[in-house]
PDB file of C-alpha atoms in Angstrom:
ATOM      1  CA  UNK A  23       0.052  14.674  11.082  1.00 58.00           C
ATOM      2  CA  UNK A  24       2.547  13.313   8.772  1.00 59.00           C
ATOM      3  CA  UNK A  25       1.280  13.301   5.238  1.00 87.00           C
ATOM      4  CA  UNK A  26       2.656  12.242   1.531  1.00 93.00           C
ATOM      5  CA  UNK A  27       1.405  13.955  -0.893  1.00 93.00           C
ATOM      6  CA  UNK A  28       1.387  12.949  -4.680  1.00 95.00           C
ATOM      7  CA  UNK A  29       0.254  14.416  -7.813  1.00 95.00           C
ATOM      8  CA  UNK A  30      -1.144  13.822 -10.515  1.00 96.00           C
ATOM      9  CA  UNK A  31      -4.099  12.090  -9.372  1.00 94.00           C
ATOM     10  CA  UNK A  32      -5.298  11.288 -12.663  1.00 95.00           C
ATOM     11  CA  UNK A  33      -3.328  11.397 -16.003  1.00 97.00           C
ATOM     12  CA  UNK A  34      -4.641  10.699 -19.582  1.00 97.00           C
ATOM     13  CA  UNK A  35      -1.456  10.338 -22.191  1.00 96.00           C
ATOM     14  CA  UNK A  36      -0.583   9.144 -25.530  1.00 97.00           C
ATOM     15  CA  UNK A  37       1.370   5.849 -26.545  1.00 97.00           C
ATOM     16  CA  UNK A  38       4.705   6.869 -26.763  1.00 97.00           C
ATOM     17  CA  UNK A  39       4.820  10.007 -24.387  1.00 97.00           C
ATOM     18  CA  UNK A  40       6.400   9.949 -21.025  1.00 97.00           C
ATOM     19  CA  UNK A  41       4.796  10.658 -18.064  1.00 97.00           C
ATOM     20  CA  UNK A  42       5.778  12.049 -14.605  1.00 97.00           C
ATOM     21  CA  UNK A  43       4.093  11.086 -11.045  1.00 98.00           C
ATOM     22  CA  UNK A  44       5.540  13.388  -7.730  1.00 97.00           C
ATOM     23  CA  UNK A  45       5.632  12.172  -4.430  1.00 96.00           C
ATOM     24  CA  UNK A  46       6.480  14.593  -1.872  1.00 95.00           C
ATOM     25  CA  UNK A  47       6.662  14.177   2.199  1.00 93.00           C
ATOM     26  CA  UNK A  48       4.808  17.597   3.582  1.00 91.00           C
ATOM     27  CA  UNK A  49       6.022  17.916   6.870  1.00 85.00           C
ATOM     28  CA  UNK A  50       8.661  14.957   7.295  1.00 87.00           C
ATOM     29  CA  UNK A  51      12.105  13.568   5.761  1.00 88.00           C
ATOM     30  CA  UNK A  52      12.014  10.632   3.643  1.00 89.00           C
ATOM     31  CA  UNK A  53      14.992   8.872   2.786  1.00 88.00           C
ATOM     32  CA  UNK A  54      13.479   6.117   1.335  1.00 90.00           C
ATOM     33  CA  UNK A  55       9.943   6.187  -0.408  1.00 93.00           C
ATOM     34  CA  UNK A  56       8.341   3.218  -2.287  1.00 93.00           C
ATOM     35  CA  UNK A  57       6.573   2.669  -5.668  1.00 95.00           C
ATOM     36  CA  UNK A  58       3.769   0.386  -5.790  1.00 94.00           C
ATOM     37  CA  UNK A  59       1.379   0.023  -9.317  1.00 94.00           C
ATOM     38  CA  UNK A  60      -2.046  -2.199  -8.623  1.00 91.00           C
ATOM     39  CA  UNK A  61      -3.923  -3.480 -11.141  1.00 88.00           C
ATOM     40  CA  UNK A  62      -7.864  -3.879 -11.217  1.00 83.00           C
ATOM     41  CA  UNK A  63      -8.997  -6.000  -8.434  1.00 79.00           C
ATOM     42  CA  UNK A  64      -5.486  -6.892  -7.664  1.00 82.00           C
ATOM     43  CA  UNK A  65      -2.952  -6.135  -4.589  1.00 82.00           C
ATOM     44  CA  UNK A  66      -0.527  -3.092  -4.585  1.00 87.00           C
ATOM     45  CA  UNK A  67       2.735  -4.808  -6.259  1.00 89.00           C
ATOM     46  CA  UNK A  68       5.998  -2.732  -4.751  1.00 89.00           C
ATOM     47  CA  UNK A  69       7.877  -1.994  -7.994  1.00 93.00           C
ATOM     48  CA  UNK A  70      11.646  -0.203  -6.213  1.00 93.00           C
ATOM     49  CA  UNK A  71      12.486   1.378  -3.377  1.00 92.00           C
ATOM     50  CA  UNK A  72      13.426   5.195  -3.847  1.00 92.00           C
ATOM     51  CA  UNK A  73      16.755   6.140  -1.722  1.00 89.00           C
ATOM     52  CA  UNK A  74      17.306   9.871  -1.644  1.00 89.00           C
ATOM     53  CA  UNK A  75      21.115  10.247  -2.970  1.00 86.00           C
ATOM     54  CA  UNK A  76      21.664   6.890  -4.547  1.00 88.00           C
ATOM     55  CA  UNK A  77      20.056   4.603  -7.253  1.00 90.00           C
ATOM     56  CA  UNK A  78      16.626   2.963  -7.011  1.00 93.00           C
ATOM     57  CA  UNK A  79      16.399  -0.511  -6.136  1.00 92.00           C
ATOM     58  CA  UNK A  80      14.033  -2.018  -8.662  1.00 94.00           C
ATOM     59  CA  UNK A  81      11.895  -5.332  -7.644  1.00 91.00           C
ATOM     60  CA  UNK A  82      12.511  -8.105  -9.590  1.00 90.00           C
ATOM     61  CA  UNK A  83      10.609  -8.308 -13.052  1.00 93.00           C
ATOM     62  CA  UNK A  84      10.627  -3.798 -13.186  1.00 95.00           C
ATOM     63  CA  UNK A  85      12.577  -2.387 -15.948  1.00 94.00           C
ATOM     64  CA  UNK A  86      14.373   0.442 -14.397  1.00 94.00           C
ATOM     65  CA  UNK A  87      14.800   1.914 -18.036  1.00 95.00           C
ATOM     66  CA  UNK A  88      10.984   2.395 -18.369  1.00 96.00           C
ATOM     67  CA  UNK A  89      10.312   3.344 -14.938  1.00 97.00           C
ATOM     68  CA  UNK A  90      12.889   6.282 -13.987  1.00 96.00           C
ATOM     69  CA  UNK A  91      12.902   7.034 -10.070  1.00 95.00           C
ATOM     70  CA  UNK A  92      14.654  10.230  -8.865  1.00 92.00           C
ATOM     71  CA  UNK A  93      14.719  11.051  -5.387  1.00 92.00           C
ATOM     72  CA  UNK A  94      16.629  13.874  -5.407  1.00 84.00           C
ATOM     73  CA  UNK A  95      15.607  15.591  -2.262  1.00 91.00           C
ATOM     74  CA  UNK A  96      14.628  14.488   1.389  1.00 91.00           C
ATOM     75  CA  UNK A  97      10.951  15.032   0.696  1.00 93.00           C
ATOM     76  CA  UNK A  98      10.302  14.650  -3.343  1.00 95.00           C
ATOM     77  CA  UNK A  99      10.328  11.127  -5.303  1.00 96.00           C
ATOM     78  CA  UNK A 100       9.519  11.077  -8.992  1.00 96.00           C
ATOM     79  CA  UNK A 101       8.728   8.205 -10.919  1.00 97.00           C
ATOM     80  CA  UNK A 102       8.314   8.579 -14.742  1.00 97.00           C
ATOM     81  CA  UNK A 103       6.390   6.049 -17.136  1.00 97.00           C
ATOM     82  CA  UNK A 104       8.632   6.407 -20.824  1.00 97.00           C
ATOM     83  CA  UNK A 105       7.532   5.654 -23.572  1.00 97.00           C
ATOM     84  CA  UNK A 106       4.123   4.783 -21.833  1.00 97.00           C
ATOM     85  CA  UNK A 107       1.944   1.926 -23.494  1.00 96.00           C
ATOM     86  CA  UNK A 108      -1.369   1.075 -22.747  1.00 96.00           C
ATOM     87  CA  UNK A 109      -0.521  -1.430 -20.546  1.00 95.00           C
ATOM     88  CA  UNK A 110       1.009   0.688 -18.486  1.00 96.00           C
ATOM     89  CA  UNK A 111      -2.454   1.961 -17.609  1.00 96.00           C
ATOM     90  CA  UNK A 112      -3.007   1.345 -13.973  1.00 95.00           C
ATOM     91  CA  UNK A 113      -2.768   2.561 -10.720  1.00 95.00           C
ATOM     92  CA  UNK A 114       0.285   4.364  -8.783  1.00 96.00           C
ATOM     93  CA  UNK A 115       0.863   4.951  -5.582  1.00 95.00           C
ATOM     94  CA  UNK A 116       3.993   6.044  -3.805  1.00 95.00           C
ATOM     95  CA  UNK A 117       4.799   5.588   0.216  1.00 92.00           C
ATOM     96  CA  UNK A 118       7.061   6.399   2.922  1.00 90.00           C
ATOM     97  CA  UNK A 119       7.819   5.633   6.257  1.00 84.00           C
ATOM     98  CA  UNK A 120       8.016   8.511   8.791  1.00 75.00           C
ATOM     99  CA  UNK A 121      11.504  10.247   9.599  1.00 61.00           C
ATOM    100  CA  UNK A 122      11.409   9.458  13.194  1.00 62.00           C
ATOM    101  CA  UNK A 123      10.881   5.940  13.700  1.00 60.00           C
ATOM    102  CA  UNK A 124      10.021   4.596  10.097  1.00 58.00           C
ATOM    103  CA  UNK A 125       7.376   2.028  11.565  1.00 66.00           C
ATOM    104  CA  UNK A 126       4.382   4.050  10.296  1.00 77.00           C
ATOM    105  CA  UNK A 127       3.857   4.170   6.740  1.00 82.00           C
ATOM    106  CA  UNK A 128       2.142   7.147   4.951  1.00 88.00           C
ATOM    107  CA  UNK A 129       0.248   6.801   1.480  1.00 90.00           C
ATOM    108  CA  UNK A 130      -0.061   8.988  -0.962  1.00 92.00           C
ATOM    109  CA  UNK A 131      -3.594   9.454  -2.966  1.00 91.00           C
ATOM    110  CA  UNK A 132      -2.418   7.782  -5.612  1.00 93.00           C
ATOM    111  CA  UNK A 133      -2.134   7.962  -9.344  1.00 95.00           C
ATOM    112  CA  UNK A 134      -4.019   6.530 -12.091  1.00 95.00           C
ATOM    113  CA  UNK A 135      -2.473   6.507 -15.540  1.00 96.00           C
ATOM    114  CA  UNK A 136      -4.854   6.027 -18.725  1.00 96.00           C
ATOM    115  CA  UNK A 137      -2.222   5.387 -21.575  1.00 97.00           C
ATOM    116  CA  UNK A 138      -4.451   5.886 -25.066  1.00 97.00           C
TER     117      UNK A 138
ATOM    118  CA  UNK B  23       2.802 -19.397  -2.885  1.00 61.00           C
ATOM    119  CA  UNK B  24       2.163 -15.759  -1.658  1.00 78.00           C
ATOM    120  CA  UNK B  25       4.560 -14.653   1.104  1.00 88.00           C
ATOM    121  CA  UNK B  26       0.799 -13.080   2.636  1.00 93.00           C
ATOM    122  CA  UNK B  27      -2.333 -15.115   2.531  1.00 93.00           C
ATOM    123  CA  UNK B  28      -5.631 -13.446   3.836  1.00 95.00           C
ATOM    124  CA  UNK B  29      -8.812 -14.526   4.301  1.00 95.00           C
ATOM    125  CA  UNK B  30     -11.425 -14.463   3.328  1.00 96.00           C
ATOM    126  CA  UNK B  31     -11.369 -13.048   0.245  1.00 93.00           C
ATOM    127  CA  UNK B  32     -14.655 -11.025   0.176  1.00 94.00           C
ATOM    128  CA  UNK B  33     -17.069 -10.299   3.217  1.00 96.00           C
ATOM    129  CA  UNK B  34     -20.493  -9.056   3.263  1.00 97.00           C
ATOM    130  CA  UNK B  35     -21.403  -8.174   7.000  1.00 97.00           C
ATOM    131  CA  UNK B  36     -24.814  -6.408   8.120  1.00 97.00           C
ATOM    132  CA  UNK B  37     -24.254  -3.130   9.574  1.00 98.00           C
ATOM    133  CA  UNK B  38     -23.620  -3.806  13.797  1.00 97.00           C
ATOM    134  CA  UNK B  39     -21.691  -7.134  13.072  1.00 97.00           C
ATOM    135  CA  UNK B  40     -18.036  -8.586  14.191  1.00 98.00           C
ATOM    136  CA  UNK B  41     -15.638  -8.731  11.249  1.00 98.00           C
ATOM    137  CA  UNK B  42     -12.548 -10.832  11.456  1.00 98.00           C
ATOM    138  CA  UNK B  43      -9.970 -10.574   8.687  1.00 98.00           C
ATOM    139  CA  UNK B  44      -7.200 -13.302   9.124  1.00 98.00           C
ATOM    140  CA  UNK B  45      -3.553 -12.790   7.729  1.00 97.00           C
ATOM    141  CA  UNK B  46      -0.658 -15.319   7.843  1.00 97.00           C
ATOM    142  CA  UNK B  47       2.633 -14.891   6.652  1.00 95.00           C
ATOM    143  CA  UNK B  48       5.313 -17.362   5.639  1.00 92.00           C
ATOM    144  CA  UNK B  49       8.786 -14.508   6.106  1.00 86.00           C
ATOM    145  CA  UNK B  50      10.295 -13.260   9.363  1.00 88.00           C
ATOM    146  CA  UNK B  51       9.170  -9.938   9.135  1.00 89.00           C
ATOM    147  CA  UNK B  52       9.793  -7.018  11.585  1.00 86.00           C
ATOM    148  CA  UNK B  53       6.472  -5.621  11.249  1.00 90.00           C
ATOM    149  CA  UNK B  54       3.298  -6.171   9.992  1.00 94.00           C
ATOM    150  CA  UNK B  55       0.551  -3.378   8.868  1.00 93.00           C
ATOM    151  CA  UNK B  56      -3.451  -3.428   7.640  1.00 96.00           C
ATOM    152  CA  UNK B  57      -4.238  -0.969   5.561  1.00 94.00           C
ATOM    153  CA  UNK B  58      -7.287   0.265   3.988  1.00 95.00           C
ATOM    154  CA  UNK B  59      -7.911   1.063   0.500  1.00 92.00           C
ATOM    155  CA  UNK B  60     -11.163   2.747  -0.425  1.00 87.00           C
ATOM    156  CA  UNK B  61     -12.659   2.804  -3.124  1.00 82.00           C
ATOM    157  CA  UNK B  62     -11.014   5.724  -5.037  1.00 80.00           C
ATOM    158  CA  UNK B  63      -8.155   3.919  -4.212  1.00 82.00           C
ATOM    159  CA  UNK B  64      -6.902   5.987  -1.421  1.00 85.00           C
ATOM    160  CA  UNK B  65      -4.602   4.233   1.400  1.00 89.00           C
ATOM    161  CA  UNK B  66      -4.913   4.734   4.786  1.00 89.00           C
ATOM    162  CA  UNK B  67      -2.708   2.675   7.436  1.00 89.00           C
ATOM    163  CA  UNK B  68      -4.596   1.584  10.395  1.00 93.00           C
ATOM    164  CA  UNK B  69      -2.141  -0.071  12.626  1.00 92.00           C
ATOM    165  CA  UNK B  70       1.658  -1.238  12.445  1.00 91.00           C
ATOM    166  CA  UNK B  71       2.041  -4.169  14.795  1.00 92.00           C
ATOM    167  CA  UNK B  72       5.111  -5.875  15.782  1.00 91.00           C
ATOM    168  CA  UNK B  73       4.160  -7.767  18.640  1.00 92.00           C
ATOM    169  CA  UNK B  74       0.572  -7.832  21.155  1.00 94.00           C
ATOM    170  CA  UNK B  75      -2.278  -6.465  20.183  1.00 96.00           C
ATOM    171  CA  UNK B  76      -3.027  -2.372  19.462  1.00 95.00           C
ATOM    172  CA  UNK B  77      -7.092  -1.003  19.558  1.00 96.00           C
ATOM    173  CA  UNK B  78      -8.139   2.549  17.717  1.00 94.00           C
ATOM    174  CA  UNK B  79     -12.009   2.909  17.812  1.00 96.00           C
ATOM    175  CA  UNK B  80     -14.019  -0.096  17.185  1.00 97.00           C
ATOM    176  CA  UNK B  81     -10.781  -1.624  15.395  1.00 97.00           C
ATOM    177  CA  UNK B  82      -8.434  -4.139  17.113  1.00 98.00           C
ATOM    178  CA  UNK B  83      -5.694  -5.698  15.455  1.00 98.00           C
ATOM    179  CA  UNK B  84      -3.854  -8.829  17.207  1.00 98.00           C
ATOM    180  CA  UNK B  85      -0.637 -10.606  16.056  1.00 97.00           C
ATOM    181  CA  UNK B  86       1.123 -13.955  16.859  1.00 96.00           C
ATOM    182  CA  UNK B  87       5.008 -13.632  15.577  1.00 94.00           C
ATOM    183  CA  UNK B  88       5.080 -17.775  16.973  1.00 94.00           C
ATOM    184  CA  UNK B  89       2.395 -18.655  14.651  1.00 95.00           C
ATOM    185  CA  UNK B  90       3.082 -15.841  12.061  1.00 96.00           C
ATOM    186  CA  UNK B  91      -0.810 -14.708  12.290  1.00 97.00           C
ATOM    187  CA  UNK B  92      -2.376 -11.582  12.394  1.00 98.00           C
ATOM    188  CA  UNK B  93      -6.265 -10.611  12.723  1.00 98.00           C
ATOM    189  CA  UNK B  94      -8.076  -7.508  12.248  1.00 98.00           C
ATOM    190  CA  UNK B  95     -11.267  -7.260  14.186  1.00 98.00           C
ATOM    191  CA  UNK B  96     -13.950  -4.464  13.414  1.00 98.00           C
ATOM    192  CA  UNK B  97     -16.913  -4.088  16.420  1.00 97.00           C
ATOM    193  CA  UNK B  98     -20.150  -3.057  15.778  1.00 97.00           C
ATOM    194  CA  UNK B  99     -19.527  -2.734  12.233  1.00 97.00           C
ATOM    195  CA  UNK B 100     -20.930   0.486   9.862  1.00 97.00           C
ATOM    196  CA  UNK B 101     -21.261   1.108   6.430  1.00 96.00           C
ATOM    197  CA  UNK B 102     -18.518   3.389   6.031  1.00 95.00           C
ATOM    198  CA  UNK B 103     -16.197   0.396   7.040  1.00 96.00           C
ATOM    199  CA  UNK B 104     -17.272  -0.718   3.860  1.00 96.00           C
ATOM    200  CA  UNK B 105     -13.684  -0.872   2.165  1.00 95.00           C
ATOM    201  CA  UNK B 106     -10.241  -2.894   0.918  1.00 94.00           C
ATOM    202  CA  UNK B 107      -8.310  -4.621   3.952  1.00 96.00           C
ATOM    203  CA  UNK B 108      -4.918  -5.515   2.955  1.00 94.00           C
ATOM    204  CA  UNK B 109      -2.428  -6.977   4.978  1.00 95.00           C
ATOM    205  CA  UNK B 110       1.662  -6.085   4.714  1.00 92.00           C
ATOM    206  CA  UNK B 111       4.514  -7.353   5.983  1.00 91.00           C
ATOM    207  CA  UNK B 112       7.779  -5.425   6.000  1.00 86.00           C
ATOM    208  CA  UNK B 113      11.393  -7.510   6.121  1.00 83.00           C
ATOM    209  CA  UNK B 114      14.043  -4.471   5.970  1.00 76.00           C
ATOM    210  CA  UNK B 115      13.024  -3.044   3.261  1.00 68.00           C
ATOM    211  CA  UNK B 116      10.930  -5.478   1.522  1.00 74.00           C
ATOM    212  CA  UNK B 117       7.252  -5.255   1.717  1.00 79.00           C
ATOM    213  CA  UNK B 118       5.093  -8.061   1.232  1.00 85.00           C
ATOM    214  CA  UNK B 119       1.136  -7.993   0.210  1.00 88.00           C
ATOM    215  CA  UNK B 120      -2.070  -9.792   1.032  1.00 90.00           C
ATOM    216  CA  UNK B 121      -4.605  -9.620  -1.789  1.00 88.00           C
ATOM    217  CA  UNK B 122      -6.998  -7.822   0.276  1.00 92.00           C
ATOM    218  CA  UNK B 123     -10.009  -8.566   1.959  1.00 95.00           C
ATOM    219  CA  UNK B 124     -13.292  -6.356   0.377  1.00 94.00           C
ATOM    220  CA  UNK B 125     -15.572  -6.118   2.822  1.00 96.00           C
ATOM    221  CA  UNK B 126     -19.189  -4.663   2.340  1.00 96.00           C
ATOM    222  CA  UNK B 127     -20.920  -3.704   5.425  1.00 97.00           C
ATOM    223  CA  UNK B 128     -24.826  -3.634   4.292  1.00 97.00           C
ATOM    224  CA  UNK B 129     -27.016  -1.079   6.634  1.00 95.00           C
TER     225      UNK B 129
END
């Protein structure tokens, strides 16, 4: 079946560095994906909405100038923490809907930063 | 208010036992989804319901669009159901979260 791959699973990185999570469809066409970050013990928080060929569309509290998303082919989505601070330290985790219909919704494993 | 509200919050079942997890929603939505998040924080969509009522396994999911009320049932209840439920609702392309109902399912 359909599945959404995403990598790293689990990055360590310095204050100050940038960082760069991948989200790729394996055997489907996204043309939108979604960023979510979840805190401990806390729901997944949708943070934009990736649109292959056109800007993100950030949420509502998201600064789109920390958090770049690229989606610059049918089946990749990047998002990339700059200038990461510790309290970026949580978890990330990128969906998409299915090509065909777009009313199932595919995970991927997820990402969890550690900013030191 | 959330746009999602589930309950309850945390459930402790013994192992053979009928869950309920109840979800209610305030949006028009043209979908609604429970997931499941384990605990290495993997997703895994169990059903996308727009209307009725859909069964895979010993999980049913039900939903009311009138009353704006979904439930996710689990029969005879194991262990390995031992997990996050979360509840979404999609409006075009806005998604919507319940906080999540962690159930432990004790043998």
């Amino acid at each position: 079946g359909a599945v959404v791959s995403q990598h790293p699973s689990r990055v360590i990185c310095k204050s100050g560095t940038s960082v760069k999570i991948e989200c790729r469809s394996l055997d489907f066409q996204a043309t939108t994906m979604f960023w979510y970050r979840q805190f401990p013990k806390q729901s997944l928080m949708l943070m934009a909405t990736s649109n292959e060929g056109s800007k993100a569309t950030y949420e509502q509290g998201v600064e789109k100038d920390k958090f770049l998303i690229n989606h610059a082919s049918l089946t990749l989505s990047t998002l990339t923490v700059t200038s990461a601070h510790p309290e970026d330290s949580s978890f990330y985790i990128c969906s998409a809907p299915d090509g065909s219909s777009g009313n199932t919704i595919y995970f991927g494993e997820g990402s969890w930063l550690t900013v030191v | 208010k959330n746009e999602v509200e589930q309950s309850p919050q945390n459930l402790t079942a013994q192992e053979g036992e009928f869950i309920t997890i109840n979800c209610s929603y305030s949006v028009g939505i043209s979908a609604l989804h429970w997931l499941q998040q384990h605990p290495g924080g993997g997703i895994v969509s169990l059903f996308m319901l727009s209307s009725g009522k859909k069964k895979h396994g010993r999980l049913i999911a039900t939903i009311n669009i009138q009353e704006k009320h979904s439930s996710l049932h689990i029969t005879a209840s194991h262990p390995r159901d031992s997990a996050v439920y979360i509840c979404a609702v999609r409006r075009g392309n806005q998604f919507y979260f319940g906080t999540g109902t962690s159930l432990t399912v004790i043998p």
